[in-house]
Coordinates of N, CA and C in Angstrom, one line a residue:
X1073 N -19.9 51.1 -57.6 CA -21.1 50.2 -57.4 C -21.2 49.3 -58.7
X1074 N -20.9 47.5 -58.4 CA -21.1 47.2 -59.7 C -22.7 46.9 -60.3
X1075 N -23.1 46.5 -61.5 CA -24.1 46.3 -62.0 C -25.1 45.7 -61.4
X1076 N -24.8 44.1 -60.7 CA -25.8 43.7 -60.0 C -26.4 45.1 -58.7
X1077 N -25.5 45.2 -58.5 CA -26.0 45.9 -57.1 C -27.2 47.4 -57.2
X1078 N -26.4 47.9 -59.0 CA -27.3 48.9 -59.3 C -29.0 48.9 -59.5
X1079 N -29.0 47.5 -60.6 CA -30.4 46.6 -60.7 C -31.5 46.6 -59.4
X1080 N -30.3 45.4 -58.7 CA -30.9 45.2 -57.3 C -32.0 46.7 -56.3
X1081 N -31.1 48.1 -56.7 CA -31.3 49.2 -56.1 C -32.7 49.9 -57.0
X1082 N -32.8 49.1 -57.9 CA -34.0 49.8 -59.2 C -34.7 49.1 -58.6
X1083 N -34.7 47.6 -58.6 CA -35.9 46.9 -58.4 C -36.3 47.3 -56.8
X1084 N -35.6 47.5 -56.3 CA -36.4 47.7 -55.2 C -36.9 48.8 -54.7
X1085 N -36.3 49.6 -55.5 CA -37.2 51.2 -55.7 C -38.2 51.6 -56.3
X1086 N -38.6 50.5 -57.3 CA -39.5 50.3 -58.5 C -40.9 49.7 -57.3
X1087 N -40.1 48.8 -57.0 CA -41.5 47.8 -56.0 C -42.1 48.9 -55.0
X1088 N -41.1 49.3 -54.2 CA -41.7 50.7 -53.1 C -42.6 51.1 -53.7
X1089 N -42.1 52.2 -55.2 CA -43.3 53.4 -55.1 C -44.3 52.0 -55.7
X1090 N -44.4 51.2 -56.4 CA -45.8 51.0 -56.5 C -46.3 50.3 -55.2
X1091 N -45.9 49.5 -54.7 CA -46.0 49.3 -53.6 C -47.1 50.3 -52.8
X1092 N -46.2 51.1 -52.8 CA -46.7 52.8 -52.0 C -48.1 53.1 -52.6
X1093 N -47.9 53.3 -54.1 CA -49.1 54.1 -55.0 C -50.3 53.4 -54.2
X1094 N -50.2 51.9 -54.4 CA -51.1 50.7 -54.0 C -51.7 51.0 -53.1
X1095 N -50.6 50.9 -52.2 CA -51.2 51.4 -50.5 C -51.9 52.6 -50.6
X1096 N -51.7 53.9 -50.9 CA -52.4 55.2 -51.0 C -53.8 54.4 -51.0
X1097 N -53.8 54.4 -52.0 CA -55.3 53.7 -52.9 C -56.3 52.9 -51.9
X1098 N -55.3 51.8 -51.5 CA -56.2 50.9 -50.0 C -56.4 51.7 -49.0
X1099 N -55.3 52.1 -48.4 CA -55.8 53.1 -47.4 C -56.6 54.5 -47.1
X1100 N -56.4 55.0 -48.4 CA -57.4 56.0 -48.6 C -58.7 55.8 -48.5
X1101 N -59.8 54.2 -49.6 CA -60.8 53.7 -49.6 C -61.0 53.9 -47.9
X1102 N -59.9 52.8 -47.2 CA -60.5 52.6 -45.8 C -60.7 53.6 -44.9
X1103 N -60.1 54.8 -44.8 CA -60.0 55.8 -44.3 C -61.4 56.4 -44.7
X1104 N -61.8 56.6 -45.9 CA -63.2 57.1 -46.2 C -64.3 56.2 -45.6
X1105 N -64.2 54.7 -45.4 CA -64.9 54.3 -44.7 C -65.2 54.3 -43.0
X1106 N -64.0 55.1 -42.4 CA -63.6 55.0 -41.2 C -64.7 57.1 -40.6
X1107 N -63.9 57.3 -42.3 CA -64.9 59.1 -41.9 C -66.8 59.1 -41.7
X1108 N -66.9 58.2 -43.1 CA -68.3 57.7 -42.8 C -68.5 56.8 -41.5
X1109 N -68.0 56.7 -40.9 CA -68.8 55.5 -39.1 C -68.5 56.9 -38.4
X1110 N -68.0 57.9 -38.5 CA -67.5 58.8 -37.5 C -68.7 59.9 -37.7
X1111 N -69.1 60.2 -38.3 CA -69.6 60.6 -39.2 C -71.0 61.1 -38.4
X1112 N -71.1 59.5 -38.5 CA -72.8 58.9 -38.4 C -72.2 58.8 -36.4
X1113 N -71.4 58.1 -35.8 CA -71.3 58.6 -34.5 C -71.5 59.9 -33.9
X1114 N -71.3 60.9 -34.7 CA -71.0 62.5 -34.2 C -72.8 62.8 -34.4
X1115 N -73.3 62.3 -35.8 CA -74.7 62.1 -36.0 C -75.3 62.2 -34.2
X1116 N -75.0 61.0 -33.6 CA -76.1 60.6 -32.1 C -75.6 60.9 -31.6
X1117 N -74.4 61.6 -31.1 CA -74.1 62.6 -30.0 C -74.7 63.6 -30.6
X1118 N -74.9 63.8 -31.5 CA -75.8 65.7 -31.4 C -77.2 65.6 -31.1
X1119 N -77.8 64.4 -32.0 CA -79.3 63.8 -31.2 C -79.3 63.7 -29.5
X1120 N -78.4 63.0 -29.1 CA -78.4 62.8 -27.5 C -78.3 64.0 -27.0
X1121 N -77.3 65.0 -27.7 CA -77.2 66.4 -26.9 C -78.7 67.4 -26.9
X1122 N -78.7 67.3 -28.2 CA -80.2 68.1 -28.6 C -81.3 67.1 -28.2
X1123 N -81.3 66.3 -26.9 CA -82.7 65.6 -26.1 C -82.2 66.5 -24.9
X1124 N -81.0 66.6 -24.5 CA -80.9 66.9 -22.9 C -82.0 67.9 -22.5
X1125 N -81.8 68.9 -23.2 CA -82.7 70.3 -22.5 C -83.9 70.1 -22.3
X1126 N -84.4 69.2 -23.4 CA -86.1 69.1 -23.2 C -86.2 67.9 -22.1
X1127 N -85.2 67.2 -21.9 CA -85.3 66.0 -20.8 C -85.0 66.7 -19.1
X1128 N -84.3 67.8 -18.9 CA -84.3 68.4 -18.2 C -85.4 69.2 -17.9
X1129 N -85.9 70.1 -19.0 CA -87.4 70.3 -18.6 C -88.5 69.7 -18.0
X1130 N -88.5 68.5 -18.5 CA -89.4 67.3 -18.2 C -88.8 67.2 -16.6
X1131 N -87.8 66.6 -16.4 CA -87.3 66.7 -15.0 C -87.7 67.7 -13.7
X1132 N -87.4 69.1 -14.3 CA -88.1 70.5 -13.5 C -89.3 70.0 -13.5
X1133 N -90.4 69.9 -14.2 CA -91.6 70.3 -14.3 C -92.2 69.1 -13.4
X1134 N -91.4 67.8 -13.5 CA -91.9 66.8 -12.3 C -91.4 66.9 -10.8
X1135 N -90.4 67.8 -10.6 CA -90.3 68.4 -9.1 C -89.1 68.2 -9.1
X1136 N -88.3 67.3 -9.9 CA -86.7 67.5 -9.2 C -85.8 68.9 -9.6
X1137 N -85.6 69.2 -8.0 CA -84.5 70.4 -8.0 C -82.8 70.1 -7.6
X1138 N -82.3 69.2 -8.1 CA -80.7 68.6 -7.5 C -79.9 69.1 -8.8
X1139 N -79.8 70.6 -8.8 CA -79.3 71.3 -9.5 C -77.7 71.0 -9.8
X1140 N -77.0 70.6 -8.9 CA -75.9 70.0 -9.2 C -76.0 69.0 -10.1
X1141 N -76.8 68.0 -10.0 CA -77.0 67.0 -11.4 C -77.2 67.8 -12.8
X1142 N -78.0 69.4 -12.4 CA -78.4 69.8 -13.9 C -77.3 70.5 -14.3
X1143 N -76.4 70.9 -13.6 CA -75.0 72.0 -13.9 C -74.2 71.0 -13.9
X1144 N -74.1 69.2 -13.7 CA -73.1 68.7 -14.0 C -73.2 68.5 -15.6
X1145 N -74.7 68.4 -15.8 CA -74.8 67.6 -17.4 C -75.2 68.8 -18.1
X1146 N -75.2 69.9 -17.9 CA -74.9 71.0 -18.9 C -73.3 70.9 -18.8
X1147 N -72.8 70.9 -18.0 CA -71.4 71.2 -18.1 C -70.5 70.4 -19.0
X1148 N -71.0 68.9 -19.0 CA -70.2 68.1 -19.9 C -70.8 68.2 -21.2
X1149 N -72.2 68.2 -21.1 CA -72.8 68.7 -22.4 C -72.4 69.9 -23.3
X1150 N -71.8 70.8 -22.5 CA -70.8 72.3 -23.8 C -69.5 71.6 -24.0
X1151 N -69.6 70.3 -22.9 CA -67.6 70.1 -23.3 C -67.5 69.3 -24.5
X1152 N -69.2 68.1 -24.6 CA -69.0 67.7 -25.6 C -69.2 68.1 -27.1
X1153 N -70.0 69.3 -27.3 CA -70.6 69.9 -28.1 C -69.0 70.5 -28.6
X1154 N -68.3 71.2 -27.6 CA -67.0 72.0 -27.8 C -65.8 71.2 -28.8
X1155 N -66.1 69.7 -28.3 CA -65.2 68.6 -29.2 C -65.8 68.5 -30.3
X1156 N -66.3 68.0 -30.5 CA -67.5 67.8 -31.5 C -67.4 69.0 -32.5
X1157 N -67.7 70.2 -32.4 CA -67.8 71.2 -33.6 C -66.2 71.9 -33.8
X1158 N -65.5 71.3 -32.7 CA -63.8 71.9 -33.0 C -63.7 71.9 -34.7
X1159 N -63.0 72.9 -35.3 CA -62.4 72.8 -36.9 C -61.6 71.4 -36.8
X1160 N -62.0 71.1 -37.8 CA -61.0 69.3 -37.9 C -59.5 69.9 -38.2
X1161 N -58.5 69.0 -37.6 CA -57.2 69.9 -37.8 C -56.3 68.1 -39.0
X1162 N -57.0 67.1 -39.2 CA -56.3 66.4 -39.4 C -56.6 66.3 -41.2
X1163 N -56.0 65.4 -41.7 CA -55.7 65.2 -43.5 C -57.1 65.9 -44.0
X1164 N -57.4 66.3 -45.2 CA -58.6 66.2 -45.9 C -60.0 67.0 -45.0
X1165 N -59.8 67.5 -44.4 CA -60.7 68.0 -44.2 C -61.3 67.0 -42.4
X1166 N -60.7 66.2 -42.1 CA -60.8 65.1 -41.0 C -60.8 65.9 -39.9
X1167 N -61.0 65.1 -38.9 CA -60.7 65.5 -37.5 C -59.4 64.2 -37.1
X1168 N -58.6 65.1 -36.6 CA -57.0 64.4 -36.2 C -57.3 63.6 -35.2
X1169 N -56.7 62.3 -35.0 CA -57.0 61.6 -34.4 C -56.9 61.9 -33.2
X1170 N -56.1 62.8 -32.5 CA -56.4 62.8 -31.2 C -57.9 63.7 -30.9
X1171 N -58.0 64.5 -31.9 CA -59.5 65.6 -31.8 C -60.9 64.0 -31.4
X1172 N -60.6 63.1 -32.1 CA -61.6 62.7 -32.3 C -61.8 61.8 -30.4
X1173 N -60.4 61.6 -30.1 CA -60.6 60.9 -28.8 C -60.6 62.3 -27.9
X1174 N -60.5 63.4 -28.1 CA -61.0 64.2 -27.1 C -62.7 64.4 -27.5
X1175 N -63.1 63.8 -28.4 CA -64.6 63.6 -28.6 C -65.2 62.8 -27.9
X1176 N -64.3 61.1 -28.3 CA -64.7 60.1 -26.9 C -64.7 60.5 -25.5
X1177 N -63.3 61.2 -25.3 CA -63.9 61.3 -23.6 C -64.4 62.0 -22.9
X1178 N -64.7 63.5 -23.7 CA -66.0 64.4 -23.3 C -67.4 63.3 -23.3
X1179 N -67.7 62.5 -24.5 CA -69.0 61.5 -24.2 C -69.1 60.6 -23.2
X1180 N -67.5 60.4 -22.5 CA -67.7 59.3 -21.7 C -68.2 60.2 -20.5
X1181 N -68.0 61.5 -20.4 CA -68.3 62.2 -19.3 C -69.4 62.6 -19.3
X1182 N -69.9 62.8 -20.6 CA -71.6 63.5 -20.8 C -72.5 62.5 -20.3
X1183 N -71.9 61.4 -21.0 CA -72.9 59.3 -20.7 C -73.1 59.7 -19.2
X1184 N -71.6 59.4 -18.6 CA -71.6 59.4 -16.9 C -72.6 59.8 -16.2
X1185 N -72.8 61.8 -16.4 CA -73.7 62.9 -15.9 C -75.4 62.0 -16.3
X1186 N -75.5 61.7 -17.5 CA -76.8 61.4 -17.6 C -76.9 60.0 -16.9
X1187 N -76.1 59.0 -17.0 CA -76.4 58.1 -15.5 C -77.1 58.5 -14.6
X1188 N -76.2 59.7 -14.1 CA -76.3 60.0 -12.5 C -77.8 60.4 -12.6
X1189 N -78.4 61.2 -13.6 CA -79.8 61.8 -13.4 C -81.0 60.8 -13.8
X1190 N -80.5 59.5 -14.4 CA -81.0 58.7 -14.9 C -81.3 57.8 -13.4
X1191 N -80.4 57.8 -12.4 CA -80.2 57.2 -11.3 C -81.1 57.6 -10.4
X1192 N -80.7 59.0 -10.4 CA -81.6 59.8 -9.5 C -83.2 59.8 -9.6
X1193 N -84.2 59.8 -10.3 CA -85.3 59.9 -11.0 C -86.3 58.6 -10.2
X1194 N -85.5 57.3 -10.0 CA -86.0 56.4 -9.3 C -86.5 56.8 -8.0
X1195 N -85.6 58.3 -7.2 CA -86.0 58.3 -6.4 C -87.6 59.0 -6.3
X1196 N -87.8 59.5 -7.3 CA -89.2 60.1 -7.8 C -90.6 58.9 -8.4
X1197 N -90.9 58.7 -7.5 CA -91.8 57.7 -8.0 C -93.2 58.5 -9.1
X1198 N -93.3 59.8 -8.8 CA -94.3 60.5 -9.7 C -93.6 60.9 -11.0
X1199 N -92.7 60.7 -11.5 CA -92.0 60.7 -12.8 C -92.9 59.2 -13.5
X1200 N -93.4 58.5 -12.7 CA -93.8 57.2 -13.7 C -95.3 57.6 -14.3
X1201 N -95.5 58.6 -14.0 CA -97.0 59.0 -14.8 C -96.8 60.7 -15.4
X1202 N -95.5 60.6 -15.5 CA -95.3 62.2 -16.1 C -94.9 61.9 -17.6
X1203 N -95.6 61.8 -18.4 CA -95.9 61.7 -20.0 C -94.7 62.3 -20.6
X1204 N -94.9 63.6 -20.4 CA -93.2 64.0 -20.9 C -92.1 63.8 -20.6
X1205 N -91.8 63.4 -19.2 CA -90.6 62.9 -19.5 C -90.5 61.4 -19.7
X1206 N -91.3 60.3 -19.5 CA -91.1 59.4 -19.8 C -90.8 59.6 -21.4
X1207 N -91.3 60.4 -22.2 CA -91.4 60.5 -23.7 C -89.9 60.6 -23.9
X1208 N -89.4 61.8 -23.1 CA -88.0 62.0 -23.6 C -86.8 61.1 -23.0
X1209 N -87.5 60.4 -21.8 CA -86.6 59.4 -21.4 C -86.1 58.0 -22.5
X1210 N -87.2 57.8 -23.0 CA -87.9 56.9 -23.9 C -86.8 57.2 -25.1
X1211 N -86.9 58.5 -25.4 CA -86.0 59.1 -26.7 C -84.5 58.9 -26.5
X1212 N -84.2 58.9 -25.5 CA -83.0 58.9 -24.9 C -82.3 57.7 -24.8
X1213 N -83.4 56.5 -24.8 CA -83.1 55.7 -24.3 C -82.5 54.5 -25.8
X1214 N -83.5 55.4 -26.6 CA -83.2 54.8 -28.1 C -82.2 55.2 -28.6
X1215 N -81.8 56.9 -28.3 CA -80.7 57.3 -28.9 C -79.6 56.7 -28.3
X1216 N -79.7 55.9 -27.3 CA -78.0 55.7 -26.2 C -78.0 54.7 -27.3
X1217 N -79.0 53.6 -27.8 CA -79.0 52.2 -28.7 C -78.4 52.2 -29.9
X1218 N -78.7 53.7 -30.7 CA -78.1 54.1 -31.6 C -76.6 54.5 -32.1
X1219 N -76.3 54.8 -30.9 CA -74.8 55.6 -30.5 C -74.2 54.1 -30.2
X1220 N -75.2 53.1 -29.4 CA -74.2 51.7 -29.8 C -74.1 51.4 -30.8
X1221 N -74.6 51.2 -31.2 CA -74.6 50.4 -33.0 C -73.8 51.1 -34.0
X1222 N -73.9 52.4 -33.9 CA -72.5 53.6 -34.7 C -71.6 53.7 -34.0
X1223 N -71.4 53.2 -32.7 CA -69.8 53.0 -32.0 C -69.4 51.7 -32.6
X1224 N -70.3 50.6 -32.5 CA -69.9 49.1 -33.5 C -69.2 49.4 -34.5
X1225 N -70.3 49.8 -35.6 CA -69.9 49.9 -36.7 C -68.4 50.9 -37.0
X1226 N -68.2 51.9 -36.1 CA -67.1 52.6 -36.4 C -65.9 52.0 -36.3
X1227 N -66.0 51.4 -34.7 CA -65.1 50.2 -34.2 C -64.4 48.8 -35.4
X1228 N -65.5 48.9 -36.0 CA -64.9 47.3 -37.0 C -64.2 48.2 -38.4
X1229 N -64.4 49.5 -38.6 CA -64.1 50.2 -39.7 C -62.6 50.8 -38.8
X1230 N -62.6 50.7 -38.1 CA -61.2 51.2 -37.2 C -60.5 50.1 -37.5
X1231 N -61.0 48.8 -37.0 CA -60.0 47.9 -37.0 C -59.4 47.5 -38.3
X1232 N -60.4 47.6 -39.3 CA -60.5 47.4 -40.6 C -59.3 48.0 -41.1
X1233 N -58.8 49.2 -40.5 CA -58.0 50.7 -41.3 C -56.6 50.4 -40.4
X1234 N -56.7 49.8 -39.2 CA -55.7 50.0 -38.7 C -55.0 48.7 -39.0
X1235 N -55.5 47.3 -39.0 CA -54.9 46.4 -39.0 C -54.2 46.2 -40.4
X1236 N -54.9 46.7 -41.5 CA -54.4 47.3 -43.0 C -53.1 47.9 -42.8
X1237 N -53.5 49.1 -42.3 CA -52.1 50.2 -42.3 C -51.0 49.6 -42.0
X1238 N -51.1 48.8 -40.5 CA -50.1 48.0 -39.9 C -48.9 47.1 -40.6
X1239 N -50.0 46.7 -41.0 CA -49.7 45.2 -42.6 C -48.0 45.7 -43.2
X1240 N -47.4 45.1 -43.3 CA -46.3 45.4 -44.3 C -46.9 44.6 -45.9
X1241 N -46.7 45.6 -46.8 CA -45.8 46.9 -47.0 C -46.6 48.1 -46.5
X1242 N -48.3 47.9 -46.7 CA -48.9 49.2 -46.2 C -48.5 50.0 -45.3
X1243 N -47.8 50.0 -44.3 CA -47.3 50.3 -42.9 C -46.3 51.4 -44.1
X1244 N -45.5 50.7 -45.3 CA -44.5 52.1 -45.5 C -45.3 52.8 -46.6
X1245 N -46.1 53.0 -47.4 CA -46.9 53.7 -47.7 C -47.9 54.8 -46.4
X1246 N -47.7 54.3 -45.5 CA -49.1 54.8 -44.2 C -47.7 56.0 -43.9
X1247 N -46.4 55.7 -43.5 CA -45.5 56.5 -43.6 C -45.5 57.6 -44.3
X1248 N -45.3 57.0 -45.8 CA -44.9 58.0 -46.7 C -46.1 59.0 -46.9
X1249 N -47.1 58.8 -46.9 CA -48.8 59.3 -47.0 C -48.8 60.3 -46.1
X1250 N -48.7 59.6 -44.7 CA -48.9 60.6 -43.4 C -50.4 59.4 -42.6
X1251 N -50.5 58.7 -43.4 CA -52.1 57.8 -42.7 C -51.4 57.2 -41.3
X1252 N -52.1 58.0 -40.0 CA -51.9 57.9 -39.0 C -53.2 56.9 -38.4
X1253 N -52.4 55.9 -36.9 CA -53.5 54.9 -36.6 C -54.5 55.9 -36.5
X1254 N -55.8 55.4 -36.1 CA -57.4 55.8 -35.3 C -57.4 55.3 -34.0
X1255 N -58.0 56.3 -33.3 CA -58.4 55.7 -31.8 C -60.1 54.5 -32.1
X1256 N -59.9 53.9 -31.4 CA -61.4 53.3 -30.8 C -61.8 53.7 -30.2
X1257 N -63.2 53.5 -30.4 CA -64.0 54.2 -29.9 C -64.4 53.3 -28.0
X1258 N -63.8 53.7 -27.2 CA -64.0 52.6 -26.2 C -64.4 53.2 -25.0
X1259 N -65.7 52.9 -24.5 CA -65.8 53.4 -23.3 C -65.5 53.6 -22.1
X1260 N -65.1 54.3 -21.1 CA -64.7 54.5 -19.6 C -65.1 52.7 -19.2
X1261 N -64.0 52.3 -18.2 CA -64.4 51.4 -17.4 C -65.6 51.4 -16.3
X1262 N -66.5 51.0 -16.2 CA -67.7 51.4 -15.2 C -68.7 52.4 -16.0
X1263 N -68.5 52.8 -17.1 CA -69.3 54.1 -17.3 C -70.4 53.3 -18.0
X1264 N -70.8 52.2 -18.5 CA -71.9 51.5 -19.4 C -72.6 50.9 -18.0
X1265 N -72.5 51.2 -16.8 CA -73.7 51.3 -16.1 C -73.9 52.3 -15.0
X1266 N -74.7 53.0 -14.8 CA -75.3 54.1 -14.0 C -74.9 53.7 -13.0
X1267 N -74.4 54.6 -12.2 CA -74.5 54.6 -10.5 C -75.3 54.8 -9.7
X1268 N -75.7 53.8 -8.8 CA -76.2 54.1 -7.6 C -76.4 55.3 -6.6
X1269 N -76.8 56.1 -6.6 CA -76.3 57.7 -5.8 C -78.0 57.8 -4.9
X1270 N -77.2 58.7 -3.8 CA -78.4 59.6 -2.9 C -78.7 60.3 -3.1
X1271 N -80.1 60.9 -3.3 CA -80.6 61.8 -3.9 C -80.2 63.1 -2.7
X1272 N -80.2 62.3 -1.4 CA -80.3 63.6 -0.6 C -79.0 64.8 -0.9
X1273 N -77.7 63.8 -1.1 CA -76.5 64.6 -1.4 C -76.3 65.2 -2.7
X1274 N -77.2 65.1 -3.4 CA -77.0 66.1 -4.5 C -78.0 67.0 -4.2
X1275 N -79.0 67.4 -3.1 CA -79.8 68.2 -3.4 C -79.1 69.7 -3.3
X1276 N -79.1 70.8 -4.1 CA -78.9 72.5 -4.1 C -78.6 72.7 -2.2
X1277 N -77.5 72.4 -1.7 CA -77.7 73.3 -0.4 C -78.8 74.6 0.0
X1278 N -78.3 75.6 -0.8 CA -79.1 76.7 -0.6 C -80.8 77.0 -1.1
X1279 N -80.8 75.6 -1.8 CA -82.2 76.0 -2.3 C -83.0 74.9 -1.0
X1280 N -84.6 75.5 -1.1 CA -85.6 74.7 -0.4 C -85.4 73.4 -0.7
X1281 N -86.9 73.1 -0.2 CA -87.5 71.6 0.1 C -87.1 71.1 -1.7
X1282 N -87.5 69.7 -1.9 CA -87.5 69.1 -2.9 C -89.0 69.4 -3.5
X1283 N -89.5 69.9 -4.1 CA -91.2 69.4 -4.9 C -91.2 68.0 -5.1
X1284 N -92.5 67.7 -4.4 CA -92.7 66.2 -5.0 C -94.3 65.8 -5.9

């Protein structure tokens, strides 16, 4: 190997690791600002979770029995809770990127379920003078507002981290580190509006009349 070629092999070994050091340093920053939006998103899924029961209450107590509605949104509600409190398996104490999208699509399933009961309720016209649940509907309805604005903000801190990493040289530092992309946070197609549903077909087969 003559001399030029040995130089040539420093310098460009030399530029890597700092190169690399550099990247650590940027990526790391953005990555901490990617944990804080996640953070604060996991924040209003626990608020949204911790409204359901008392909104189901409110629900009982004004006559609807479409029990299938209330065992669907318990049911997505332990699946989301289940994602949600999993041990983080990813760098630093994180949740791995795929943990965090099995976070998204348990919510897109929990959102769905509360659609459907959100849907259903119209068919109850004495819910519009029932204090309580309007109260917790009301709560609910702030908390979904919330969970947009901390899906925003996580979304521009994703793009922020990923379009970075991508970047060359950062892309071979993201390598050498282990800094893997982030999912977005993106909702089901159709699921940002409620469905239209029959109240009659979800009523409890086996149980009585409806209370009205």
């Amino acid at each position: 190997m003559n001399k030029k070629r040995m130089v040539l092999l420093a310098c460009v070994a030399f530029i890597s690791l700092t190169a690399s050091g550099c990247g650590y340093n940027t990526l790391q920053s953005k990555q901490q600002g990617v944990k804080a939006r996640w953070a604060e998103v996991e924040n209003q899924l626990q608020r949204r979770a911790d409204l359901i029961p008392n909104l189901f209450e409110a629900a009982k107590s004004a006559g609807i029995q479409e029990q299938q509605v209330f065992g669907d949104i318990a049911a997505a509600r332990s699946r989301l809770l289940d994602a949600k409190n999993a041990p983080p398996q990813g760098e630093g104490g994180d949740k791995s990127p795929e943990q965090k999208q099995a976070v998204i699509e348990a919510n897109n399933s929990f959102g769905g379920t509360i659609g459907r009961l959100l849907s259903l309720v119209e068919n109850y016209p004495n819910l519009k003078s029932n204090e309580n649940f309007l109260r917790f509907q009301t709560s609910l309805e702030g908390t979904e507002n919330r969970i947009g604005v901390a899906r925003g903000d996580y979304n521009k801190a994703i793009e922020d981290y990923n379009v970075t990493r991508g970047n060359f040289p950062m892309v071979i530092a993201a390598k050498i580190y282990g800094f893997k992309e982030e999912p977005y946070f993106k909702a089901e197609e159709g699921s940002r509006q409620a469905p239209r549903i029959n109240s009659e077909s979800l009523r409890n087969t086996q149980g009585g009349a409806v209370a009205r």
